[in-house]
C-alpha positions in Angstrom: -31.0 -18.9 31.8 -28.6 -16.0 31.6 -25.0 -16.5 32.6 -23.9 -14.7 35.7 -21.0 -12.2 35.6 -17.7 -13.3 37.0 -17.4 -13.2 40.8 -16.3 -9.9 42.2 -17.3 -8.1 39.0 -20.4 -6.4 40.2 -21.4 -3.2 38.4 -21.8 -0.2 40.6 -23.6 3.0 39.8 -21.6 5.7 38.1 -20.1 8.4 40.4 -20.6 12.1 40.1 -18.2 14.3 38.2 -16.7 15.4 41.5 -15.0 12.1 41.8 -13.7 12.0 38.2 -10.1 11.3 37.3 -9.3 14.9 36.4 -10.6 16.2 39.7 -8.5 13.7 41.7 -5.4 14.5 39.7 -5.8 18.2 40.1 -6.6 17.8 43.9 -3.3 15.8 44.3 -1.5 18.5 42.3 -2.8 21.2 44.6 -1.9 19.2 47.7 1.7 18.5 46.5 2.2 22.2 45.5 1.1 23.3 48.9 3.4 20.8 50.6 6.3 21.8 48.5 5.8 25.5 49.3 5.6 24.7 53.0 8.6 22.4 53.1 10.9 24.6 51.0 10.0 28.0 52.4 7.0 28.0 54.8 8.8 25.8 57.4 11.8 28.2 57.5 9.7 31.3 58.0 7.6 29.5 60.6 10.7 28.4 62.6 11.9 32.0 62.7 8.5 33.5 63.6 9.7 34.3 67.2 13.3 35.3 66.2 13.6 39.0 66.7 16.5 41.3 67.4 17.1 41.4 71.2 17.0 44.7 73.1 19.7 45.6 75.7 18.9 47.1 79.1 19.8 50.6 77.9 17.4 50.3 75.0 14.6 49.0 77.2 14.9 52.0 79.5 14.4 54.4 76.6 18.0 55.3 76.0 18.4 57.5 72.9 21.6 55.7 71.9 21.3 53.9 68.6 21.5 50.1 68.5 23.3 48.1 65.8 22.4 44.6 64.8 25.2 42.1 64.2 24.4 38.7 62.6 26.8 35.9 63.7 27.0 32.8 61.4 29.3 29.9 61.9 30.3 26.7 60.0 28.6 27.3 56.6 30.8 24.5 55.1 30.3 25.3 51.5 31.5 22.5 49.2 33.1 23.0 45.8 34.4 20.4 43.3 37.7 22.4 42.9 38.6 21.5 46.5 38.0 17.8 46.2 41.1 15.7 46.5 39.4 12.6 44.9 37.2 12.2 41.9 33.7 12.8 43.1 30.8 10.3 42.4 27.3 11.0 41.4 26.2 10.5 45.0 28.6 13.2 46.1 27.2 15.6 43.5 23.7 14.8 44.6 24.5 15.5 48.3 26.3 18.7 47.4 23.3 20.0 45.3 20.9 19.5 48.3 23.5 20.9 50.7 23.8 24.1 48.6 20.0 24.2 48.3 19.5 24.0 52.0 22.1 26.8 52.6 20.3 29.0 50.1 16.9 28.5 51.7 18.3 29.1 55.2 20.2 32.3 54.1 17.1 33.5 52.1 15.1 33.5 55.3 17.9 34.7 57.6 18.7 37.7 55.4 15.2 39.0 55.8 16.2 40.1 59.3 18.3 42.9 57.6 21.4 43.0 59.9 23.7 46.0 60.0 26.9 43.9 60.3 27.5 40.3 59.3 30.3 38.1 60.8 31.1 34.6 59.7 32.9 32.7 62.5 35.0 30.4 60.4 34.7 27.3 58.3 33.2 29.1 55.4 34.5 26.4 53.1 34.3 22.6 53.7 37.8 21.9 52.5 39.6 25.1 51.8 42.9 23.8 53.1 42.8 21.2 50.3 43.2 23.8 47.5 46.1 23.3 45.2 46.4 26.8 44.0 44.9 30.3 44.4 42.6 30.0 41.4 40.8 27.0 42.9 40.5 28.6 46.3 39.2 31.8 44.7 36.5 29.8 42.8 35.3 28.2 46.1 35.3 31.5 47.8 33.3 33.0 45.0 30.7 30.3 45.3 30.4 31.0 49.0 29.9 34.7 48.4 27.3 33.8 45.8 25.2 31.8 48.2 25.6 34.3 51.0 24.8 37.4 49.0 24.1 40.6 50.9 23.6 44.3 50.1 26.8 46.1 49.3 26.3 48.7 52.1 26.4 45.9 54.8 29.9 45.3 56.1 31.0 41.6 56.3 33.9 40.2 58.3 35.4 36.7 58.2 37.0 34.7 60.9 39.5 32.0 59.8 38.6 28.4 60.6 40.5 25.1 60.6 38.8 24.1 57.3 39.7 27.4 55.7 43.4 27.3 56.5 45.8 24.7 57.7 46.1 23.9 61.4 48.8 22.1 63.3 51.8 22.6 61.0 53.9 25.6 60.0 55.0 24.5 56.5 55.4 26.3 53.1 52.2 24.6 52.0 50.3 25.9 55.1 51.7 29.4 54.5 50.5 29.2 50.9 47.0 28.3 52.0 47.0 31.3 54.4 47.9 33.5 51.4 44.9 32.0 49.4 42.6 32.9 52.3 43.9 36.4 52.6 43.4 37.0 48.9 39.7 35.8 49.1 38.5 36.8 52.6 40.8 39.4 54.0 43.2 39.5 56.9 43.6 36.6 59.3 43.5 38.8 62.4 41.8 42.2 62.5 39.6 44.5 64.6 36.5 46.6 63.8 34.2 48.9 65.9 30.5 48.7 66.3 28.8 51.3 68.6 32.0 52.0 70.5 32.7 48.3 71.0 35.9 46.8 69.7 35.5 43.4 68.0 38.7 41.4 67.9 38.9 38.7 65.2 41.4 36.0 66.3 43.5 33.7 64.1 42.6 30.7 66.2 44.5 28.2 64.0 47.5 30.4 64.2 47.3 30.4 68.0 47.2 26.6 67.9 50.2 26.4 65.6 52.3 28.7 67.8 51.2 26.8 70.9 52.4 23.6 69.3 55.7 25.2 68.4 56.2 26.6 71.9 55.3 23.2 73.5 57.7 21.4 71.1 60.6 23.6 72.3 59.6 23.2 75.9 59.4 26.9 76.6 56.8 28.2 79.2 54.1 30.5 77.9 55.4 33.4 80.1 58.9 33.2 78.6 57.8 32.6 75.0 58.9 35.2 72.4 55.9 35.7 70.1 56.5 35.1 66.4 56.7 38.1 64.1 53.3 38.9 62.6 52.0 35.9 64.6 48.7 35.5 66.4 50.1 36.1 69.9 52.0 39.3 68.8 48.7 40.6 67.3 46.9 40.1 70.6 49.7 41.9 72.5 49.6 44.9 70.1 45.8 45.2 70.3 45.8 45.1 74.1 48.4 47.8 74.3 46.5 50.0 71.9 43.2 49.5 73.8 44.9 50.6 77.1 46.0 53.9 75.6 42.5 54.8 74.6 40.4 57.1 76.8 37.8 56.0 77.6 38.5 52.3 77.0 36.1 50.6 74.7 34.4 47.3 75.6 36.0 44.4 73.8 34.4 41.4 72.2 36.4 38.3 71.1 35.5 36.4 67.9 37.2 33.1 67.6 36.5 30.0 65.6 37.8 27.6 68.2 36.2 27.7 71.6 38.3 28.7 74.7 39.4 26.0 77.2 36.9 24.9 79.9 36.4 21.8 82.0 35.4 18.8 80.0 32.3 18.2 82.1 31.1 21.8 82.0 27.4 22.2 81.4 26.4 23.9 78.1 22.9 24.9 79.1 19.4 23.6 78.1 19.7 24.7 74.4 22.4 22.1 73.6 21.1 19.0 71.9 23.6 16.5 73.1 26.7 16.1 75.3 29.2 18.8 76.0 32.4 20.2 74.5 35.3 17.8 75.2 38.9 18.3 74.5 39.8 16.5 71.3 42.8 16.8 69.0 43.2 15.3 65.5 44.8 15.9 62.1 44.0 19.5 61.3 41.5 19.7 64.2 41.4 20.8 67.8 38.2 21.2 69.8 39.5 23.8 72.3 42.3 26.3 72.7 45.0 25.5 75.3 44.6 26.4 78.9 47.5 28.8 79.0 46.4 30.4 75.7 42.9 30.9 77.0 44.2 32.5 80.3 46.4 34.8 78.2 43.6 36.0 76.0 41.2 36.6 78.9 43.8 38.5 81.0 45.2 40.5 78.1 42.0 41.6 76.3 39.6 41.5 79.2 36.6 40.9 76.9 33.0 41.7 77.6 31.9 38.5 75.8 33.3 35.8 73.6 31.6 34.2 70.5 33.0 31.0 69.0 32.0 28.2 66.6 33.5 24.9 65.3 31.6 22.6 67.7 28.4 22.6 65.5 26.2 22.6 68.7 25.1 25.4 70.9 26.8 26.0 74.2 26.9 28.7 76.9 29.7 28.9 79.4 31.0 31.5 81.9 34.7 31.8 82.4 35.6 32.8 85.9 38.9 33.8 87.6 39.7 33.7 91.3 41.6 37.0 91.0 38.7 38.7 89.1 35.2 39.0 90.5 33.2 39.2 87.3 32.8 36.3 84.8 33.1 36.4 81.1 30.3 34.7 79.1 31.2 32.7 76.0 28.6 31.5 73.4 29.4 28.7 71.0 27.1 29.1 68.0 25.2 26.3 66.3 26.3 25.3 62.8 24.5 27.1 60.0 24.8 24.1 57.7 23.0 20.8 58.4 25.1 18.3 60.2 24.8 14.8 61.6 25.8 16.2 65.0 22.7 18.3 65.4 19.1 18.2 64.4 18.4 21.9 63.9 20.9 24.4 62.5 21.0 27.9 63.7 22.7 31.3 64.1 23.0 34.2 66.6 21.5 37.6 66.7 23.5 40.3 68.6 22.3 43.8 69.5 25.1 46.3 70.4 24.3 49.6 72.1 26.8 52.4 72.7 27.9 52.6 76.4 26.2 55.1 78.6 27.9 57.9 80.4 28.6 55.6 83.3 30.4 52.7 81.7 30.4 49.1 82.9 27.3 49.6 85.1 24.8 48.4 82.5 25.2 45.8 79.9 25.4 47.0 76.3 25.2 43.6 74.6 22.1 41.4 74.1 22.1 38.2 72.0 19.7 35.4 71.3 20.0 32.2 69.3 17.7 31.4 66.4 17.1 27.8 65.1 16.3 26.7 61.6 14.0 23.8 60.9 15.1 20.1 60.8 15.7 19.8 57.1 16.4 16.1 57.1 13.0 15.6 58.9 11.2 17.5 56.2 12.3 14.9 53.6 11.9 11.8 55.8 8.7 12.8 57.6 6.9 14.8 55.0 7.9 14.2 51.4 8.6 10.4 51.5 5.5 9.3 53.4 3.3 11.6 51.3 4.8 10.2 48.1 4.2 6.6 49.3 0.6 7.4 50.2 0.0 9.1 46.9 1.3 6.1 44.9 -0.8 3.7 46.9 -3.9 5.9 46.5 -3.4 6.1 42.7 -2.8 2.4 42.4 -6.0 1.5 44.3 -8.0 3.9 42.1 -6.6 2.5 38.9 -7.1 -1.1 40.1 -10.8 -0.3 40.8 -11.2 1.5 37.5 -9.7 -1.5 35.7 -12.1 -3.9 37.4 -15.1 -1.6 36.5 -14.0 -1.6 32.9 -14.0 -5.4 32.9 -17.6 -5.3 34.2 -18.7 -2.9 31.6 -17.1 -5.0 28.8 -18.7 -8.3 30.0 -21.9 -9.4 28.2 -24.1 -12.5 28.7 -24.1 -15.1 25.9 -27.5 -14.1 24.6 -26.3 -10.5 24.0 -23.2 -11.9 22.3 -25.3 -14.0 19.9 -27.6 -11.1 19.1 -24.6 -8.9 18.4 -23.3 -11.4 15.9 -26.6 -11.6 14.1 -26.8 -7.9 13.9 -23.8 -7.9 11.5 -26.2 -8.7 8.7 -27.7 -5.3 8.9 -24.4 -3.5 8.3 -24.4 -1.0 5.6 -21.7 -0.4 3.0 -19.9 2.8 2.4 -22.4 3.8 -0.2 -25.3 3.6 2.3 -27.0 0.5 0.7 -27.7 -2.6 2.8 -25.2 -5.3 2.0 -26.2 -8.9 3.0 -23.3 -10.7 4.8 -23.4 -14.5 4.5 -22.4 -16.7 7.3 -19.4 -18.0 5.4 -18.1 -14.4 5.2 -17.9 -14.0 9.0 -14.5 -14.8 10.4 -12.4 -13.9 13.4 -8.7 -12.9 13.5 -7.9 -15.9 15.7 -9.1 -18.3 13.0 -6.3 -17.6 10.6 -2.8 -19.0 11.3 -0.4 -16.4 12.5 2.9 -15.6 10.8 6.0 -15.7 12.9 6.8 -12.2 11.8 3.4 -10.7 12.7 -0.2 -10.8 11.7 -1.3 -10.5 8.1 -3.5 -7.7 6.8 -7.2 -7.9 7.5 -8.3 -8.5 3.8 -6.1 -11.6 3.7 -7.6 -13.4 6.7 -9.3 -16.5 5.4 -13.0 -17.3 6.2 -14.0 -20.7 7.4 -17.3 -21.8 5.9 -17.2 -25.5 6.5 -16.9 -27.0 9.9 -15.0 -30.1 8.6 -12.2 -28.1 7.1 -9.1 -26.9 8.9 -9.5 -23.3 10.3 -7.9 -20.9 8.0 -7.7 -23.4 5.0 -10.3 -23.6 2.2 -11.9 -27.0 1.6 -10.8 -29.1 -1.4 -14.3 -29.2 -3.0 -15.4 -25.7 -2.2 -15.7 -22.6 -4.3 -15.4 -19.7 -2.0 -18.2 -17.1 -2.4 -16.1 -14.4 -1.0 -14.4 -11.7 -3.1 -11.1 -13.7 -2.9 -9.9 -16.7 -5.0 -7.6 -19.3 -3.6 -4.9 -21.2 -5.4 -3.2 -24.4 -4.3 0.5 -24.5 -4.9 1.5 -28.1 -5.6 1.4 -30.5 -2.7 0.5 -29.8 0.9 3.2 -32.0 2.4 4.4 -30.9 5.8 8.0 -31.6 4.7 7.8 -29.1 1.9 10.1 -26.1 2.3 8.3 -22.8 2.0 8.9 -19.2 2.5 8.2 -18.4 6.2 6.9 -14.9 5.2 4.7 -16.3 2.4 3.2 -19.7 3.2 1.6 -21.7 0.5 -1.9 -21.4 2.0 -1.7 -17.6 1.7 -1.1 -17.6 -2.1 -4.3 -15.8 -3.0 -5.7 -14.0 -5.9 -7.4 -10.7 -5.1 -9.2 -8.2 -7.3 -7.2 -5.3 -8.6 -7.2 -2.4 -6.2 -6.2 1.1 -6.9 -4.5 1.3 -3.5 -0.8 0.6 -3.4 0.0 -0.5 0.1 3.4 -2.1 -0.8 2.7 -5.2 1.3 1.3 -7.8 -1.2 1.6 -8.0 -4.9 -1.3 -8.9 -7.2 -0.8 -12.5 -8.2 -3.3 -13.6 -10.9 -4.3 -16.9 -12.4 -4.6 -16.9 -16.2 -3.0 -13.6 -17.0 0.5 -12.3 -17.4 2.3 -9.1 -17.7 0.0 -6.5 -19.2 -3.1 -8.7 -18.7 -6.5 -7.6 -17.5 -8.9 -8.6 -14.7 -12.6 -7.8 -14.8 -12.1 -5.8 -18.0 -9.5 -3.5 -16.4 -6.0 -3.3 -17.8 -3.2 -3.9 -15.5 0.1 -2.1 -15.5 3.5 -3.9 -15.8 3.5 -6.1 -12.7 6.5 -6.4 -10.3 6.2 -10.1 -10.0 6.7 -13.2 -12.0 3.8 -15.5 -12.9 4.8 -19.1 -13.3 3.0 -22.2 -14.6 0.8 -20.4 -17.2 0.0 -22.6 -20.3 3.4 -24.1 -20.0 3.9 -27.3 -18.1 7.7 -27.0 -18.5 7.8 -23.9 -16.4 5.9 -25.6 -13.5 7.9 -26.1 -10.4 9.8 -29.3 -10.1 8.4 -30.1 -6.7 4.8 -29.7 -7.8 2.5 -32.6 -7.2 1.7 -34.8 -10.3 -1.6 -33.8 -11.9 -1.7 -30.4 -10.5 -3.7 -28.0 -12.8 -2.0 -25.6 -15.0 -2.1 -21.9 -14.7 -1.7 -21.8 -10.9 0.3 -18.8 -9.7 2.9 -19.0 -7.0 4.8 -16.3 -5.1 8.4 -15.8 -6.1 10.9 -14.4 -3.7 11.6 -10.8 -4.1 14.9 -9.8 -5.6 17.7 -8.7 -3.2 17.7 -5.1 -2.2 20.2 -3.0 -4.2 23.3 -1.8 -2.5 24.2 1.8 -1.5 20.5 2.8 -1.2 20.1 5.7 1.2 18.1 5.0 4.3 14.6 6.4 4.6 13.8 9.3 6.9 12.2 7.0 9.4 15.3 4.8 9.7 17.5 7.9 10.1 15.3 9.0 13.0 16.1 5.9 15.1 18.8 5.7 17.7 19.6 2.1 18.5 22.0 0.7 21.2 22.8 -3.0 21.5 24.3 -4.7 24.5 24.6 -8.1 26.2 22.7 -8.7 29.3 22.1 -12.1 31.1 23.8 -13.9 28.2 21.4 -12.5 25.6 21.8 -9.7 23.1 19.5 -6.8 24.0 18.7 -3.7 22.0 17.3 -0.3 23.0 15.8 1.8 20.2 14.7 5.4 20.7 12.6 7.0 18.0 11.6 10.6 17.5 8.3 11.4 19.1 5.3 11.1 16.8 2.2 13.2 16.8 0.3 10.5 18.6 2.9 10.4 21.3 2.9 14.1 21.7 -0.9 14.0 22.0 -0.7 11.3 24.7 1.8 13.5 26.6 -0.5 16.5 26.4 -3.4 14.4 27.7 -1.1 13.1 30.5 -0.2 16.7 31.5 -3.9 17.6 31.5 -4.6 14.8 34.0 -6.5 12.6 31.7 -5.8 8.9 31.2 -4.5 7.8 27.9 -5.8 4.8 26.0 -2.3 3.2 26.1 -2.2 2.7 29.9 -5.9 2.3 30.5 -5.9 -1.4 30.9 -2.8 -1.9 33.1 -3.2 -0.6 36.7 0.6 -0.4 37.2 1.4 1.6 34.1 -1.7 3.7 34.6 -0.4 4.5 38.1 3.0 5.5 36.7 1.3 7.8 34.2 -0.8 9.3 37.0 2.3 9.9 39.2 4.0 11.7 36.3 0.8 13.7 35.7 0.6 14.7 39.4 4.3 15.4 39.8 5.1 17.9 37.1 3.2 20.9 38.5 4.8 20.6 42.0 8.1 20.1 40.2 7.6 23.5 38.5 6.8 25.1 41.8 10.0 23.6 43.3 12.1 25.0 40.5 10.4 28.4 40.8 11.4 28.4 44.5 15.0 27.5 43.7 15.0 30.4 41.1 13.6 32.8 43.7 16.1 32.0 46.4 19.0 32.0 44.0 
């Protein structure tokens, strides 16, 4: 009766080529490449699909006046190692790499809108106020301009933020930081015109510093004498210049710090959480002072105000009892990812020249645009898909491993017939060579050396069932091509060479091959002797116990026959011998772990290893990992991952 296969190992019909390993790997590669393209670029373009330049009322009514497009960006927060006060860790470098990458992707998509003017509303650098000299500040500013590259014909203006310069103190160090900013980004306070509109860039940190100085001296704002070349004196001069112009141009205020408003003021439906509350800290202030805000609104009489710093979107209308109209202020979303918000963003502003009847129709139109949730792309797309891919590959490798066990299992009848079929093996010359039963042996029958297995020709057959496996019988004459020699006594207490046990002292026929592993030890011949009529060259061994009983070993058993050969330990290796090429190609590192000495050895890749790597990149399984589902899964993950990784690097190269 035939033996049944092990339980659970049921052979199944072979599947079609459509479900082969190569097809699965290539399908996963295509899936991952598509996901990478979508997550790195597609999601950004999709989020801005409805973001278009707004049209003002004049433009909607068919006015021939030209409209200029102004792009407003706030809180880029570019990091640079030159501005770090402490030695950064690998985690900090990792986060900075992905932060820069997200900024590049966001700017790559945003710049496709092709603005006419670009304005950065402060905090271009994450820690510009920590620069120790102008050279380090300049390197950080150069990195910022490298990320936010733009055509040379497009004018760019910068608004100072509390992270770009110092806030809260008027010290020599704070003045030096202001000098660094001026050398890299331009004036702290300035104006520029767009379509007959005057845009006023405020030095908001300078306003806070002068406000602290005035409050410290206890002087009311109405009686305060502005500092020379200070922020308040700049506003006063600009207001007087605007009043002398005919006709007067509409004014737009650009400030990094928002203007004062009630703490419970509503910011509109586009804000993600909370509202803007008054908060003051070291180098930080969430809003300008009430008196400073009132001074700005009454002096400049702006048409609109745009600010940043808060990271989240906010719309608020400033009203005055003495003035009937309200002034709208928009606080922009942060352009860089932040823990305060889910989706970054920016603002599009369309500016149209005033009509012949000023102040009757609005000439400004703006709209916010929001970028995708970049943290969600990693946590909700990449990580779950990677986990599912690993599980899918492991299940497939586990099933393939079980099928290979089924295909290798055979009933006992087939096993016996396969053993008897060895008698029909042919020799190299093509003639049938009978193989006797005593010449059949298995590798497990021979005792193993502590330093590895012996070569196949030296495995000893076991003919007689009453003899110990791997040891020839005392009364037997082996019929194999090998001759055996006993070396003295077989006592267990006898000391013997662990690499050359006594039972492996054999005599084999002379072979032209020189494998360098075993020397030809003969019985009854010495140096320059002959075996089978063939002359032997000068041997590299010593033959003992030949026709001379005095030369027999002292520990040999009494009555042992003469002429028995024994192995003699090899002479010590000569000193100052250069290492072989193989040993020079190894890189070894030893260390202690868990109380034991460990060693890691790295060898130059061989031709076989390169072939395995080529097969791995082609999506084929290698023989090395075929039997282990875990390592086969690791190999498949590497095979699936390298094409999407190339796609990812190509995207980085494109956006850079």
